[in-house]
Coordinates of N, CA, C and O in Angstrom, one line a residue:
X1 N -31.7 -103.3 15.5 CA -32.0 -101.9 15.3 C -31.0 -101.4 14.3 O -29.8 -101.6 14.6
X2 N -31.3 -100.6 13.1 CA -30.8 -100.0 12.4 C -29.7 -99.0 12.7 O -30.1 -97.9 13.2
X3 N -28.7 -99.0 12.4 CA -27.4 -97.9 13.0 C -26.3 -98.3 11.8 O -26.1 -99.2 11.0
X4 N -25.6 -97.1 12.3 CA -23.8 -96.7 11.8 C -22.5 -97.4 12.4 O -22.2 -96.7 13.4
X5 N -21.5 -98.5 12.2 CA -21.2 -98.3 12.8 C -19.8 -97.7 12.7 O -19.1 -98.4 11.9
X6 N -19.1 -96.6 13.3 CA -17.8 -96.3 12.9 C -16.5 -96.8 13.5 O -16.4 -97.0 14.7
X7 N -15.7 -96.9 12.8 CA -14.3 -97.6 13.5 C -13.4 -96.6 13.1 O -13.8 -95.5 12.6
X8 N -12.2 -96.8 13.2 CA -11.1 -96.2 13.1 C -10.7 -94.6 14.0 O -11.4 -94.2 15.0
X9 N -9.8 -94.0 13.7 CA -9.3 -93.0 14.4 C -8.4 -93.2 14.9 O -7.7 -94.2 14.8
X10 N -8.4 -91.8 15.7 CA -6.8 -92.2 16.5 C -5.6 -90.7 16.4 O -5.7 -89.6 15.9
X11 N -4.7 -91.1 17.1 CA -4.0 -90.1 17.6 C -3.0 -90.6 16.3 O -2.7 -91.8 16.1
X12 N -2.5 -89.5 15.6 CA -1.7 -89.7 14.5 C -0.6 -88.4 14.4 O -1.1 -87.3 14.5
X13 N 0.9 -88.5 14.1 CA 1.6 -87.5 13.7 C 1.6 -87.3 12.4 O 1.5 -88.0 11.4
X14 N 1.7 -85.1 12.9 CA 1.7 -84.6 11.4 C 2.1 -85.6 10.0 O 3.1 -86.3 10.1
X15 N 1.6 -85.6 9.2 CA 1.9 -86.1 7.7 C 1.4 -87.4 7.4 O 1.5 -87.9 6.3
X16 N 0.9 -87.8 8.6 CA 0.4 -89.3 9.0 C -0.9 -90.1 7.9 O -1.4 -89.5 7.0
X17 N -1.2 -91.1 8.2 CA -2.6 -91.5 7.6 C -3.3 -92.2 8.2 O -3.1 -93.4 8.5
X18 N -4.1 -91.8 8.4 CA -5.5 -92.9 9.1 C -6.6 -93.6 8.1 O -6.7 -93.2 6.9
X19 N -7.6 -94.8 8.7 CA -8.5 -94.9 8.0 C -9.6 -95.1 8.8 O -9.7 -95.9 9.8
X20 N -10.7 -94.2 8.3 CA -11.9 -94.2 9.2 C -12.8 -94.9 8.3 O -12.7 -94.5 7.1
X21 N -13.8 -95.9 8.6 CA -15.2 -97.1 8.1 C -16.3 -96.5 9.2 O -16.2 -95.9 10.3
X22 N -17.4 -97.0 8.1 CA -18.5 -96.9 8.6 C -19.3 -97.5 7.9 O -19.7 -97.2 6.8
X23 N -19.7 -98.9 8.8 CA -20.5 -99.7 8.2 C -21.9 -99.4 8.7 O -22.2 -99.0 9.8
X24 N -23.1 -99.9 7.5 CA -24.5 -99.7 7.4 C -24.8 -101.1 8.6 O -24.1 -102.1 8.4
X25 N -25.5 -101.0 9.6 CA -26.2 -102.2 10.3 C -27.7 -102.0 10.2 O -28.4 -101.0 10.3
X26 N -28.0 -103.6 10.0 CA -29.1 -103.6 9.9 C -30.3 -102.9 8.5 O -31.5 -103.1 8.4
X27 N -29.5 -102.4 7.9 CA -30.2 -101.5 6.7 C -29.1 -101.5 5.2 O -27.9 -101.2 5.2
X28 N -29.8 -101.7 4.3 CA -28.9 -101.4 3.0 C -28.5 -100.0 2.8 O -29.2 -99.2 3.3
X29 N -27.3 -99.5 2.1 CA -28.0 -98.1 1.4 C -28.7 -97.9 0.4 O -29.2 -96.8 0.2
X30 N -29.0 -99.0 -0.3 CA -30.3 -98.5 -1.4 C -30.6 -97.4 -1.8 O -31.7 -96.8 -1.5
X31 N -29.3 -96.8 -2.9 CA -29.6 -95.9 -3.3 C -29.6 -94.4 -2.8 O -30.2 -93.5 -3.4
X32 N -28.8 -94.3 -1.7 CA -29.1 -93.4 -1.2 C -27.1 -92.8 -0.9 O -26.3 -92.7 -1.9
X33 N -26.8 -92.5 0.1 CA -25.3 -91.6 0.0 C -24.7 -91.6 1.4 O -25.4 -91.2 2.3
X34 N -23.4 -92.1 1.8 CA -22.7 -92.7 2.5 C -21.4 -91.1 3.0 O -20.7 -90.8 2.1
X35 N -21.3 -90.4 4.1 CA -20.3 -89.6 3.7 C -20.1 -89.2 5.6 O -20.6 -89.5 6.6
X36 N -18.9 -88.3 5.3 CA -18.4 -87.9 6.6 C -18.5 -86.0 6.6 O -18.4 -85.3 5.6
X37 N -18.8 -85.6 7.9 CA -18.2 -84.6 8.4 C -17.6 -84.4 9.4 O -17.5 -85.3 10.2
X38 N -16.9 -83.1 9.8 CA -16.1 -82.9 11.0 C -16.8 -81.6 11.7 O -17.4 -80.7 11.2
X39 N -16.2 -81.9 13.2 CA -16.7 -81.0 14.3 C -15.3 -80.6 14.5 O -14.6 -81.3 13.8
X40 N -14.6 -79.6 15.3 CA -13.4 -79.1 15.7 C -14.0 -78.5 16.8 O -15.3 -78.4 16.8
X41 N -13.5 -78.1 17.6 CA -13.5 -77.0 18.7 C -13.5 -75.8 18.4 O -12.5 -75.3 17.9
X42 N -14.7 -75.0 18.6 CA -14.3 -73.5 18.2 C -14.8 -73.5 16.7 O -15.3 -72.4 16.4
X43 N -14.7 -74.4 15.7 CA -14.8 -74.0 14.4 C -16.2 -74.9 13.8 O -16.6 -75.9 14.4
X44 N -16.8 -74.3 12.7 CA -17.9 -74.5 12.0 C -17.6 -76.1 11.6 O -16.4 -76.4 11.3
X45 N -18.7 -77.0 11.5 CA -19.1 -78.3 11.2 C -18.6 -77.8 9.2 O -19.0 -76.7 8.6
X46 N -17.9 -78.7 8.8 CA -17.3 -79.1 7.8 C -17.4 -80.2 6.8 O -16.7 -81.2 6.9
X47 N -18.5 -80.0 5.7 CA -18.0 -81.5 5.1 C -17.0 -82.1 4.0 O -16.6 -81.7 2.9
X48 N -16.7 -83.4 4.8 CA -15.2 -83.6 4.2 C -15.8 -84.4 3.0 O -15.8 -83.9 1.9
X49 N -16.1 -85.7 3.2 CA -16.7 -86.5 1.7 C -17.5 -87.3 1.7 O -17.8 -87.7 2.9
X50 N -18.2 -87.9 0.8 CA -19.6 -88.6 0.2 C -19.6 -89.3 -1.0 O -19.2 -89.0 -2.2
X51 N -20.0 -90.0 -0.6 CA -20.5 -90.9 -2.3 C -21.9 -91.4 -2.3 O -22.9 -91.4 -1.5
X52 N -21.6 -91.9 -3.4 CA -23.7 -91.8 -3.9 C -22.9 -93.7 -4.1 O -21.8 -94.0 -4.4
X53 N -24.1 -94.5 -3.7 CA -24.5 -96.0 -3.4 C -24.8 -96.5 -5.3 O -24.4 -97.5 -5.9
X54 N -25.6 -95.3 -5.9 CA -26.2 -95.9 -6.9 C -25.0 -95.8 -8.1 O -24.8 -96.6 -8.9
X55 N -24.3 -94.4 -8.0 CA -23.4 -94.2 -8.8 C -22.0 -93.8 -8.8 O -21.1 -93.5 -9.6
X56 N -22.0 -93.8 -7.8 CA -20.3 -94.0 -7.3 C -19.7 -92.5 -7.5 O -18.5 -92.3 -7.8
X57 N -20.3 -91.6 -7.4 CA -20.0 -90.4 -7.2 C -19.6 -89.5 -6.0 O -20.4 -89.4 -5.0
X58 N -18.1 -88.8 -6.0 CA -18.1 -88.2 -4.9 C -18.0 -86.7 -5.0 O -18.0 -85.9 -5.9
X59 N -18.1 -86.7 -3.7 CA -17.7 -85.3 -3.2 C -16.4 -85.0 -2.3 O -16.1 -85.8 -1.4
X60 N -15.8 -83.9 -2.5 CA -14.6 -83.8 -1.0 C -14.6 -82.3 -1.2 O -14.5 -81.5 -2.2
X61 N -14.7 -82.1 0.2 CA -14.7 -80.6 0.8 C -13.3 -80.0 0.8 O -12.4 -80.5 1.5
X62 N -12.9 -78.8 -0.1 CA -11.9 -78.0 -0.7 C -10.7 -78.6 0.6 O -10.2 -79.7 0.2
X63 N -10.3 -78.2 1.7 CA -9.4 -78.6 2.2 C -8.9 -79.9 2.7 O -7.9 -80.2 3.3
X64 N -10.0 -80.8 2.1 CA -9.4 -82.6 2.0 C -8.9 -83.1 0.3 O -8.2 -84.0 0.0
X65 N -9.3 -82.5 -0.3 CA -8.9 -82.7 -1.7 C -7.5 -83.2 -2.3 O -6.6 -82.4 -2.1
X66 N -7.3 -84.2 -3.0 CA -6.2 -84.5 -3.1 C -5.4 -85.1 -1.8 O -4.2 -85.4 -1.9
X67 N -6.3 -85.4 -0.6 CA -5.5 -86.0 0.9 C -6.4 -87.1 1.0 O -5.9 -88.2 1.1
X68 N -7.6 -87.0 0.9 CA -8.4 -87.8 1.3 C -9.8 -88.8 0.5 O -10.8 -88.2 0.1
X69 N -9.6 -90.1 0.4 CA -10.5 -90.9 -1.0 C -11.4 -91.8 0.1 O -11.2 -92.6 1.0
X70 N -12.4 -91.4 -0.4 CA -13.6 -92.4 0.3 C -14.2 -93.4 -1.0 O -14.5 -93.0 -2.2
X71 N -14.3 -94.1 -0.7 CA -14.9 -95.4 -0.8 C -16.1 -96.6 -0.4 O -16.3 -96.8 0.8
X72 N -16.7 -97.3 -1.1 CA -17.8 -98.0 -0.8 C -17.5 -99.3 -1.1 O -16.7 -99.5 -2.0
X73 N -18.2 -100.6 -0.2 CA -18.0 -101.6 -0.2 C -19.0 -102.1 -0.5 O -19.1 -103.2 0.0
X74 N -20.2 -101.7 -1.3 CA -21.4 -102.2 -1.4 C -21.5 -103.8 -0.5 O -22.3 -103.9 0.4
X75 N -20.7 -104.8 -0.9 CA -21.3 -106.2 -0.1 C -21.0 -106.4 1.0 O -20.8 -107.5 1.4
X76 N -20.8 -105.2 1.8 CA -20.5 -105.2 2.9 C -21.4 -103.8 3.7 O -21.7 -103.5 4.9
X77 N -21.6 -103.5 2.8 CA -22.2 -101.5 3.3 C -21.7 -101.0 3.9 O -22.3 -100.3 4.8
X78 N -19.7 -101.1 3.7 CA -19.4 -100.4 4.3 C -18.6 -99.1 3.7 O -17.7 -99.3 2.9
X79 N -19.0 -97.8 4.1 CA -17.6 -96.8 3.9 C -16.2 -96.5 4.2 O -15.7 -96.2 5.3
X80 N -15.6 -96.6 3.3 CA -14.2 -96.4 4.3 C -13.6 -94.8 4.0 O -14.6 -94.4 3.4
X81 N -12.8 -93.9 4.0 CA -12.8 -92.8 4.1 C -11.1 -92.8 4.4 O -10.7 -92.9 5.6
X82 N -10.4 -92.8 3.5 CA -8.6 -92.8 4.0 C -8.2 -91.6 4.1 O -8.7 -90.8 3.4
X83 N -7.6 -91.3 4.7 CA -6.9 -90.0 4.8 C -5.6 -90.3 5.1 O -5.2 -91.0 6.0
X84 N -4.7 -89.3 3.8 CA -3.1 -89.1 3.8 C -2.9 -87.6 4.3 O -3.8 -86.8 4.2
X85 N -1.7 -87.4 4.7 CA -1.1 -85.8 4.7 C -2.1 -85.3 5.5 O -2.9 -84.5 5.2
X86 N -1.9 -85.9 6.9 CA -2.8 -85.6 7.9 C -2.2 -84.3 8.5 O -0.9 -84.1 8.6
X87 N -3.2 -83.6 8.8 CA -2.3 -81.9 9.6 C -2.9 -81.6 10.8 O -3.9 -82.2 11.1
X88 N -2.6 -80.9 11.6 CA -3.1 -80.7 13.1 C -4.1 -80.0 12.8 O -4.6 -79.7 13.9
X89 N -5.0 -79.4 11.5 CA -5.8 -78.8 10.8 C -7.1 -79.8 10.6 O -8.3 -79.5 10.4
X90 N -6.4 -81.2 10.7 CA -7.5 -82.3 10.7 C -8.2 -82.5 11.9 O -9.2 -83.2 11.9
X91 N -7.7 -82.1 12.9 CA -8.2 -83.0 14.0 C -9.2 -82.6 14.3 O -9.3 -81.4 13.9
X92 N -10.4 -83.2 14.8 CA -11.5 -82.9 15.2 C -12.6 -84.6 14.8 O -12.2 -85.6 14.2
X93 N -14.1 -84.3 15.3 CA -14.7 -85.8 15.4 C -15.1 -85.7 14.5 O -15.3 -84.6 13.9
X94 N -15.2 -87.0 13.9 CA -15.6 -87.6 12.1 C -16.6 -88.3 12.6 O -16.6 -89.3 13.3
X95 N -17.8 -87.3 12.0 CA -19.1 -88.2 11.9 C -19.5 -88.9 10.7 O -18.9 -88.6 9.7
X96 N -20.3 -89.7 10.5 CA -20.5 -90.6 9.1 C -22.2 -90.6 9.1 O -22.9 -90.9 10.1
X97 N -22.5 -90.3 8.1 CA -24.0 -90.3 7.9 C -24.4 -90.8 6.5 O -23.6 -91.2 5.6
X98 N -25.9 -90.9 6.4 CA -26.6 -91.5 5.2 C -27.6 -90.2 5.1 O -28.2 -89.5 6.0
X99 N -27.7 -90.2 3.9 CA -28.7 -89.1 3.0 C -29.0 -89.7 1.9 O -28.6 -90.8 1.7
X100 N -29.9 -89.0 1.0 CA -30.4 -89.0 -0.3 C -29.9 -88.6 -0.8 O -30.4 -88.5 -1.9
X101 N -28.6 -87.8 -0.7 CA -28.2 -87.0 -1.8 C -26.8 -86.0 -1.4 O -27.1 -85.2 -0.5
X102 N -25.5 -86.0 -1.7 CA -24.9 -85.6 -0.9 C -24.9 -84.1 -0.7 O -24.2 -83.5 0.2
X103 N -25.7 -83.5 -1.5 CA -25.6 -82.1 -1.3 C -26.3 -81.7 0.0 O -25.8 -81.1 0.9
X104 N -27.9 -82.4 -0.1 CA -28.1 -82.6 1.3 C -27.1 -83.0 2.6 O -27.0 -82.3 3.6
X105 N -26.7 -83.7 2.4 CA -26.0 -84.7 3.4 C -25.0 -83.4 4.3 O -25.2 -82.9 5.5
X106 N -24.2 -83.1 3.4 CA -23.4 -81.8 3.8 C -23.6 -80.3 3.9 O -22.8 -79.5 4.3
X107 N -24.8 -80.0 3.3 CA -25.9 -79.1 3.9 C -26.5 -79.3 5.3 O -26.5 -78.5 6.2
X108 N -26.9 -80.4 5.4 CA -27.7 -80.5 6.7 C -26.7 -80.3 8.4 O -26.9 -80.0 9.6
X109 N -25.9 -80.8 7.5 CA -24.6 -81.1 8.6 C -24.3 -79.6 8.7 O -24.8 -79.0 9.6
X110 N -23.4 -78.9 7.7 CA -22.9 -77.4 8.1 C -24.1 -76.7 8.7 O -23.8 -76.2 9.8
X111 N -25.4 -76.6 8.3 CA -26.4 -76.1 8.8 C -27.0 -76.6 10.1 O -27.8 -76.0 10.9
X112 N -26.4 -77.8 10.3 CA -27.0 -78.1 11.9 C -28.5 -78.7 11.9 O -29.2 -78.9 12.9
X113 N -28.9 -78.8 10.2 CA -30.4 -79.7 10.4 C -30.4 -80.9 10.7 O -31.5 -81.6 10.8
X114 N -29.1 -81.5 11.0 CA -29.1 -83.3 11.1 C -30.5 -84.0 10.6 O -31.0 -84.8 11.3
X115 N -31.1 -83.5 9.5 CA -32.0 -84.5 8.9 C -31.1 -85.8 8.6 O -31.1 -86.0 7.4
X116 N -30.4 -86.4 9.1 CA -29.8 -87.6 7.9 C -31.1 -89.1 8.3 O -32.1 -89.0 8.9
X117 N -30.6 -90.1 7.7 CA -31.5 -90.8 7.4 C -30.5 -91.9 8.6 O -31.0 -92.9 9.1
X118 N -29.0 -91.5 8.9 CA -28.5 -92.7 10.0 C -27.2 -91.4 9.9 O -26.5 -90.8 9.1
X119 N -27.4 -91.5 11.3 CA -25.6 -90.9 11.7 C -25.0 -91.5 12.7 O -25.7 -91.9 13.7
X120 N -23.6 -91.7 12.7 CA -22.9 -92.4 13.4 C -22.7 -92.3 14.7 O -23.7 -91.9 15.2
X121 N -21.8 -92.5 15.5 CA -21.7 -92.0 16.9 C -20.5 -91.3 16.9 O -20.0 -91.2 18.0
X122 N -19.9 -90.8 16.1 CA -18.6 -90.2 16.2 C -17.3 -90.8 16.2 O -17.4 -92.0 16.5
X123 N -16.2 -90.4 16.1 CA -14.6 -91.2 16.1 C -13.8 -89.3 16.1 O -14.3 -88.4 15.4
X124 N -12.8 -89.2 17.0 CA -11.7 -88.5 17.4 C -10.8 -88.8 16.1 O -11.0 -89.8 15.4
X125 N -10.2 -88.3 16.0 CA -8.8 -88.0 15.0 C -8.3 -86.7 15.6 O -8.8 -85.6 15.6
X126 N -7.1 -87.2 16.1 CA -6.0 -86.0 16.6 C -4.9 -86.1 16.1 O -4.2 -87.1 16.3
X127 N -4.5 -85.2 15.5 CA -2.9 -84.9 14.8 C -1.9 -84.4 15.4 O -1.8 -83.2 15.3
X128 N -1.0 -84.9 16.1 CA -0.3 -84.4 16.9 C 0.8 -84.8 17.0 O 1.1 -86.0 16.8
X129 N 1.8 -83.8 17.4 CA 3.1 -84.3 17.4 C 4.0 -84.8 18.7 O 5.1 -85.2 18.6

């Protein structure tokens, strides 16, 4: 059966770095867009970053910019998603999804249409001291 699967996370202190993956099972991306968003408590769904499969294009949401570089493994279909200069501002669940297009992708997400084409099961990232 076709799925996401995500690894990484974790409980990390201020300034810290993690790396969150999310490999494609069972399905290619063929062309389509590999990316994450975040849930927090209390606060609006967020998207952090995306890349496009066919052209290696990304995106990163204003307050990951310059912290955080995602990445594609095409022969592997996997995303990986690093994050430096972690802040207690980060914490919350990293979801990973597939779209057509990342504007969608991070539309559907802040808007709550979860149309994606595969979403993950979630991963915790807590910043804490």
């Amino acid at each position: 059966q076709a799925h996401l699967v995500e690894s990484g996370g974790g409980l990390v202190q201020p300034g810290g770095s993690l790396r969150l993956s999310c490999a494609a099972s069972g399905f290619t991306l063929d062309s389509s867009v590999i990316g994450w968003f975040r849930q927090a408590p209390g606060k609006e769904r967020e998207g952090v970053a995306c890349i496009s499969e066919s052209d290696g294009k990304t995106f990163y949401g204003d307050s990951v910019k310059n912290r955080f570089t995602i990445s594609l493994a095409n022969a592997n279909n996997t995303a990986t998603l690093q994050m430096n200069s972690l802040s207690p501002e980060d914490t919350a669940v990293y979801y990973c999804a597939t779209s057509w297009g990342c504007s969608r992708l991070i539309s559907s997400a802040v808007r709550r249409h979860n149309d994606f084409n595969y979403l993950g099961q979630g991963t915790q990232v807590t910043v804490s001291s």
